[in-house]
Amino acid sequence: MKPLEYHAPTSLDEAISILKAEGSQAAALSGGTDLIIQNRARPLDLAHMVDIKRIPELNVLEYDAKNGLRLGAAVPCYKVAEYEPIVRLYPALAEGAELIGSIQIQSRATVGGNICNGSPAADTICALIVLSAICAIRGPDGNRDVPAVDFMVGPGETALKPGEILVEMRLPPPPAQSSNAYLRFIPRNEMDIAVVCAAANITMDDKGVTCTAATVAIGAVGPTPILVQAAGAVLTGAKLDAAAIAKAAKAASAAARPIDDHRGTVEFRTHVAGVLTRRTVELAAQRIKEDAK
Amino acid sequence: MSTNRMVSTTINGEDMALIIDDRMTLLDALRDRAGLTGTKEGCLSGDCGACSVIMNDRVVDSCLVMAAEAEGAAIVTVEGLADGTELHPLQRRFLEQAALQCGICTPGFLVTAKSLLDRNNNPSAAEIRLWLAGNLCRCTGYDKIIRAVEGASADLRAAKG
Ligand SMILES: Cc1cc2nc3c(=O)[nH]c(=O)nc-3n(C[C@H](O)[C@H](O)[C@H](O)COP(=O)(O)OP(=O)(O)OC[C@H]3O[C@@H](n4cnc5c(N)ncnc54)[C@H](O)[C@@H]3O)c2cc1C
Ligand code: FES
Ligand code: FES
């Protein structure tokens, strides 16, 4: 094992300059629940870990009705899942964050680390996609914004360029008469990685009869999570009856591009992508009705 | 050359300065530098919870924390549960219920259960099972562990009066 140097910068610029100078020898350390394990396997063999948890910008957690939610990349999952505005307005995100690992993992794992790790089965990415999150990135060349749907570019690969840090995720305030949900399928009750996952975000008209906007995303069924545009399209303008929801589910199954492995066959994953789409749409619609009461 | 540094932390209420190598995890530092070998190494991958400690009021897997991160932190290990020779109610109940066999998982269960009871002194069996889902035991089958935690939570409530 070669030497490793730990850094704990308290400013973004300091962190970026270390990451830039050390290139592939360095990595950002958030909760470490992916990185520390990966670094035990030889290929990573880092010389520098840059702990980003002491940087104030990465610890922001605030909501207001005008600007929506700001979620710092280093906020641990237990805080995300407990934060009242997230539970009430962005339940899909709370559900994703809450599913990550055990209580011990929840203390440490972050939503930022979850998406920067780049797994297509990451439990928060589908929620961020349907909630139209913007990933605010800062690097040696300044700031840039990347929509969550474009953040993952391949298994383990993200839009981040060398030296760049994900600072925060910004979620627009949800429209009236809208809600959202996230579900995953795992063979056990807890502590497992999604075999298939899905999130839906639904907006209804004032009367709660016709769907005016819908977004569906599915994960673990392709090299990156998939925004199923066809599912959103069949729901928009429709009454959310069984027939419309079945069409959306079919569109999700058609969009899935899963692999075969011991955790699920192509056929099974394709089918479950449809089932979870139906259930998340129904759950989001149910939540809109409950909120209206 | 490896990078060494001094880390100042509070362990079980006592201020400590540990000389560590930046490659070390908190688990390594506790066992090899602080001499606190109650915290166990199992999987090194966040699955078994044998290395559980409380860091700034949250239970964590110490195999997934870098030792250098402990700078300024308050840490509680299994050695911090007993009050002198007086066992913590959790420790007493684990003994009474025979909630251990080989014992390798026990420190992790005790620390994780303590972090639950510190927060909620009347958890349901379902809450206890969920909170302990990150701790694995290959010997006992869990039921005795759950009963021991229930017993300790009753003791703590009774002591509070
Ligand atoms: C026992 C166990 C169970 C798990 N269960 C689940 C689960 O159910 N669902 C799930 O999705 N995941 C699960 N995971 C994986 C992991 O916990 C999550 O992906 C977690 O969200 C990662 O966050 P982190 O803060 O620990 O990331 P880290 O390990 O700190 O970082 C992950 C990667 O992202 C990079 N990075 C982190 N933050 C930034 C940033 N702000 N800017 C740039 N790069 C950054 C790091 O350099 C590293 O490459 C599990 C892991 C374990 C050990
Ligand atoms: S040794 Fe840390 S979780 Fe198993
Ligand atoms: S008592 Fe042996 S692993 Fe739990």
Coordinates of N, CA, C and O in Angstrom, one line a residue, chain A residues 1-8 29-34 36-37 39-40 46-47 49 51 53-54 78-79 82 101-108 188-191, chain B residues 1-3 5 21-23 25 44-47 49 52 55 58-61 63-66 68-72 108 112 115 119 129-135:
Chain A
M1 N 0.8 -1.2 0.0 CA 0.0 0.0 0.0 C 0.9 1.2 0.0 O 1.8 1.4 0.8
K2 N 0.7 2.1 -1.0 CA 1.5 3.3 -1.0 C 1.0 4.4 0.0 O -0.1 4.3 0.4
P3 N 1.8 5.4 0.2 CA 1.4 6.4 1.2 C 0.2 7.2 0.7 O -0.1 7.3 -0.5
L4 N -0.6 7.6 1.7 CA -1.8 8.4 1.4 C -1.7 9.6 2.3 O -1.3 9.6 3.4
E5 N -2.1 10.7 1.7 CA -2.2 12.0 2.5 C -3.7 12.4 2.5 O -4.4 12.5 1.5
Y6 N -4.1 12.7 3.8 CA -5.5 13.2 4.0 C -5.5 14.7 4.1 O -4.6 15.3 4.8
H7 N -6.4 15.3 3.4 CA -6.5 16.8 3.5 C -7.9 17.1 3.9 O -8.9 16.5 3.5
A8 N -8.0 18.2 4.7 CA -9.4 18.6 5.2 C -9.5 20.1 4.9 O -9.6 20.9 5.9
L29 N -13.4 13.0 -0.7 CA -13.9 12.1 0.3 C -15.1 12.8 0.9 O -15.0 13.8 1.6
S30 N -16.3 12.2 0.7 CA -17.5 12.7 1.3 C -17.8 11.8 2.5 O -17.1 11.8 3.5
G31 N -18.8 10.9 2.4 CA -19.1 10.0 3.5 C -18.1 8.8 3.5 O -18.0 8.1 4.5
G32 N -17.4 8.6 2.4 CA -16.4 7.5 2.3 C -17.0 6.1 2.2 O -16.3 5.1 2.1
T33 N -18.3 6.0 2.1 CA -18.9 4.6 2.1 C -18.7 3.9 0.8 O -18.9 2.7 0.7
D34 N -18.4 4.6 -0.3 CA -18.0 4.0 -1.5 C -16.5 4.1 -1.6 O -15.8 3.1 -1.9
I36 N -13.8 4.6 0.4 CA -12.9 4.0 1.3 C -12.8 2.5 1.0 O -11.7 1.9 0.9
I37 N -14.0 1.9 0.6 CA -14.0 0.5 0.2 C -13.3 0.3 -1.2 O -12.4 -0.5 -1.3
N39 N -11.0 2.2 -2.4 CA -9.5 2.4 -2.3 C -8.8 1.2 -1.7 O -7.6 1.2 -1.7
R40 N -9.5 0.3 -1.0 CA -8.9 -0.9 -0.5 C -8.5 -1.8 -1.7 O -7.6 -2.6 -1.6
L46 N -5.1 5.5 -4.2 CA -5.0 6.9 -4.1 C -3.8 7.4 -3.3 O -3.4 6.8 -2.4
A47 N -3.2 8.5 -3.7 CA -2.2 9.2 -2.9 C -2.8 10.3 -2.0 O -2.2 10.8 -1.1
M49 N -6.6 12.0 -0.3 CA -8.0 12.0 -0.1 C -8.3 13.4 0.4 O -7.7 13.9 1.3
D51 N -11.0 15.5 2.0 CA -12.2 15.5 2.8 C -13.0 16.8 2.5 O -12.4 17.9 2.8
K53 N -16.1 17.6 3.7 CA -17.1 17.8 4.7 C -17.0 19.0 5.5 O -17.9 19.5 6.2
R54 N -15.8 19.6 5.5 CA -15.6 20.8 6.3 C -15.7 22.1 5.5 O -15.4 23.2 5.9
Y78 N -29.1 10.7 6.6 CA -30.1 10.7 7.7 C -30.7 12.1 7.8 O -31.9 12.3 8.1
K79 N -29.9 13.2 7.5 CA -30.4 14.5 7.6 C -31.4 14.8 6.5 O -32.4 15.5 6.6
E82 N -34.7 13.2 7.2 CA -35.4 13.8 8.3 C -35.9 15.2 8.1 O -36.7 15.7 8.8
G101 N -28.3 1.9 2.7 CA -27.5 1.2 3.8 C -28.2 1.2 5.1 O -29.4 1.5 5.3
S102 N -27.4 0.8 6.1 CA -27.8 0.7 7.5 C -27.8 2.1 8.2 O -27.4 3.1 7.6
I103 N -28.2 2.1 9.5 CA -28.1 3.3 10.3 C -26.7 3.8 10.3 O -26.4 5.0 10.2
Q104 N -25.7 2.9 10.4 CA -24.3 3.4 10.4 C -23.9 4.0 9.1 O -23.2 5.1 9.0
I105 N -24.4 3.5 7.9 CA -24.1 4.0 6.6 C -24.9 5.4 6.5 O -24.3 6.4 6.0
Q106 N -26.1 5.4 7.0 CA -26.9 6.7 6.9 C -26.2 7.9 7.6 O -26.4 9.0 7.2
S107 N -25.4 7.6 8.7 CA -24.7 8.6 9.4 C -23.7 9.3 8.5 O -23.3 10.4 8.7
R108 N -23.2 8.6 7.5 CA -22.1 9.0 6.7 C -22.4 9.3 5.2 O -21.9 10.3 4.7
R188 N -34.2 -8.7 -0.7 CA -34.3 -8.7 0.7 C -35.1 -7.6 1.3 O -35.6 -6.7 0.5
N189 N -35.3 -7.5 2.6 CA -36.1 -6.4 3.2 C -35.3 -5.1 3.2 O -35.9 -4.0 3.2
E190 N -34.0 -5.1 3.4 CA -33.2 -3.9 3.6 C -31.7 -4.3 3.2 O -31.4 -5.4 3.0
M191 N -30.9 -3.3 3.2 CA -29.4 -3.5 3.0 C -29.1 -4.2 1.7 O -28.5 -5.3 1.7
Chain B
M1 N 7.5 7.7 1.6 CA 7.3 8.0 3.1 C 5.8 8.2 3.3 O 5.1 8.7 2.5
S2 N 5.4 7.7 4.5 CA 4.0 7.8 4.7 C 3.7 9.1 5.6 O 4.7 9.6 6.2
T3 N 2.5 9.6 5.5 CA 2.2 10.8 6.2 C 1.7 10.5 7.6 O 0.7 9.8 7.7
R5 N 0.5 12.1 11.4 CA 0.0 13.3 12.0 C -0.6 13.0 13.4 O -0.8 11.8 13.8
D21 N -1.1 7.3 11.0 CA -0.7 7.3 9.6 C -2.0 7.6 8.8 O -3.0 7.1 9.1
D22 N -1.9 8.5 7.8 CA -3.1 8.9 7.1 C -3.8 7.7 6.4 O -4.9 7.9 6.0
R23 N -3.1 6.6 6.2 CA -3.7 5.5 5.6 C -4.7 4.8 6.5 O -5.5 4.0 6.1
T25 N -7.6 3.7 9.1 CA -9.0 4.0 9.4 C -9.2 4.3 10.9 O -8.2 4.0 11.7
L44 N -14.7 -5.2 6.9 CA -14.1 -4.0 6.3 C -14.9 -3.5 5.1 O -14.3 -2.8 4.2
S45 N -16.2 -3.8 5.0 CA -16.9 -3.2 3.9 C -18.3 -2.7 4.3 O -19.2 -2.5 3.5
G46 N -18.5 -2.4 5.6 CA -19.7 -1.7 6.0 C -20.9 -2.6 6.1 O -22.0 -2.2 6.3
D47 N -20.7 -3.9 6.0 CA -21.8 -4.9 6.1 C -22.1 -5.5 7.5 O -23.2 -5.8 7.7
G49 N -21.0 -4.4 10.8 CA -21.2 -3.5 12.0 C -20.4 -3.9 13.2 O -20.5 -3.3 14.3
S52 N -18.6 -0.9 14.8 CA -19.5 0.3 15.2 C -19.0 1.1 16.4 O -18.6 0.5 17.4
M55 N -19.7 8.4 16.8 CA -18.9 9.6 16.5 C -19.8 10.8 16.4 O -20.7 10.8 15.6
R58 N -23.5 10.0 16.4 CA -24.1 9.1 15.4 C -23.3 7.9 15.3 O -22.1 7.9 15.4
V59 N -24.0 6.7 15.2 CA -23.2 5.5 15.1 C -22.7 5.3 13.7 O -23.4 5.6 12.7
V60 N -21.4 4.9 13.6 CA -20.8 4.8 12.3 C -20.0 3.5 12.3 O -19.7 2.9 13.3
D61 N -19.7 3.0 11.1 CA -18.8 1.8 10.9 C -17.4 2.4 10.9 O -17.0 3.1 10.0
C63 N -14.6 1.2 10.3 CA -13.8 0.7 9.1 C -14.0 1.6 7.9 O -13.3 1.5 7.0
L64 N -15.1 2.5 7.9 CA -15.3 3.3 6.8 C -15.2 4.8 7.2 O -15.8 5.7 6.6
V65 N -14.3 5.1 8.2 CA -14.0 6.4 8.6 C -12.5 6.5 8.6 O -11.8 5.6 9.1
M66 N -11.9 7.5 8.0 CA -10.5 7.7 8.0 C -10.1 8.2 9.4 O -10.8 9.0 10.0
A68 N -7.9 10.2 10.4 CA -7.7 11.7 10.4 C -9.0 12.5 10.5 O -9.0 13.6 11.0
E69 N -10.1 11.9 10.1 CA -11.4 12.5 10.2 C -11.8 12.7 11.7 O -12.7 13.5 12.0
A70 N -11.2 12.0 12.6 CA -11.6 12.0 14.0 C -11.1 13.3 14.7 O -11.4 13.6 15.9
E71 N -10.3 14.1 14.0 CA -9.8 15.4 14.6 C -11.0 16.2 15.1 O -12.0 16.5 14.4
G72 N -11.0 16.5 16.4 CA -12.0 17.3 17.1 C -13.3 16.5 17.4 O -14.3 17.1 17.9
G108 N -20.2 -4.4 18.7 CA -20.9 -3.6 17.7 C -22.4 -3.5 18.0 O -23.0 -2.4 17.9
T112 N -24.3 0.0 18.9 CA -25.4 0.4 18.1 C -26.7 0.5 18.9 O -27.5 1.5 18.7
S115 N -26.7 3.7 20.9 CA -27.1 4.9 20.1 C -28.6 5.0 19.9 O -29.1 6.0 19.8
R119 N -31.4 7.8 22.0 CA -32.4 8.6 21.3 C -33.8 8.3 21.7 O -34.7 9.2 21.6
R129 N -35.1 -3.9 15.6 CA -34.6 -4.7 14.4 C -34.1 -3.8 13.3 O -33.1 -4.1 12.7
L130 N -34.8 -2.8 13.0 CA -34.4 -1.9 11.9 C -33.1 -1.2 12.2 O -32.2 -1.1 11.4
W131 N -33.0 -0.7 13.5 CA -31.8 0.0 13.9 C -30.6 -0.9 13.9 O -29.5 -0.5 13.6
L132 N -30.8 -2.2 14.2 CA -29.7 -3.1 14.2 C -29.4 -3.9 12.9 O -28.6 -4.8 12.9
A133 N -30.1 -3.4 11.9 CA -30.0 -4.2 10.6 C -28.6 -4.1 10.0 O -28.2 -5.0 9.2
G134 N -27.8 -3.2 10.4 CA -26.4 -3.1 10.0 C -25.4 -3.9 10.8 O -24.2 -3.7 10.7
N135 N -25.9 -4.7 11.7 CA -25.1 -5.5 12.6 C -25.4 -7.0 12.4 O -26.6 -7.4 12.5

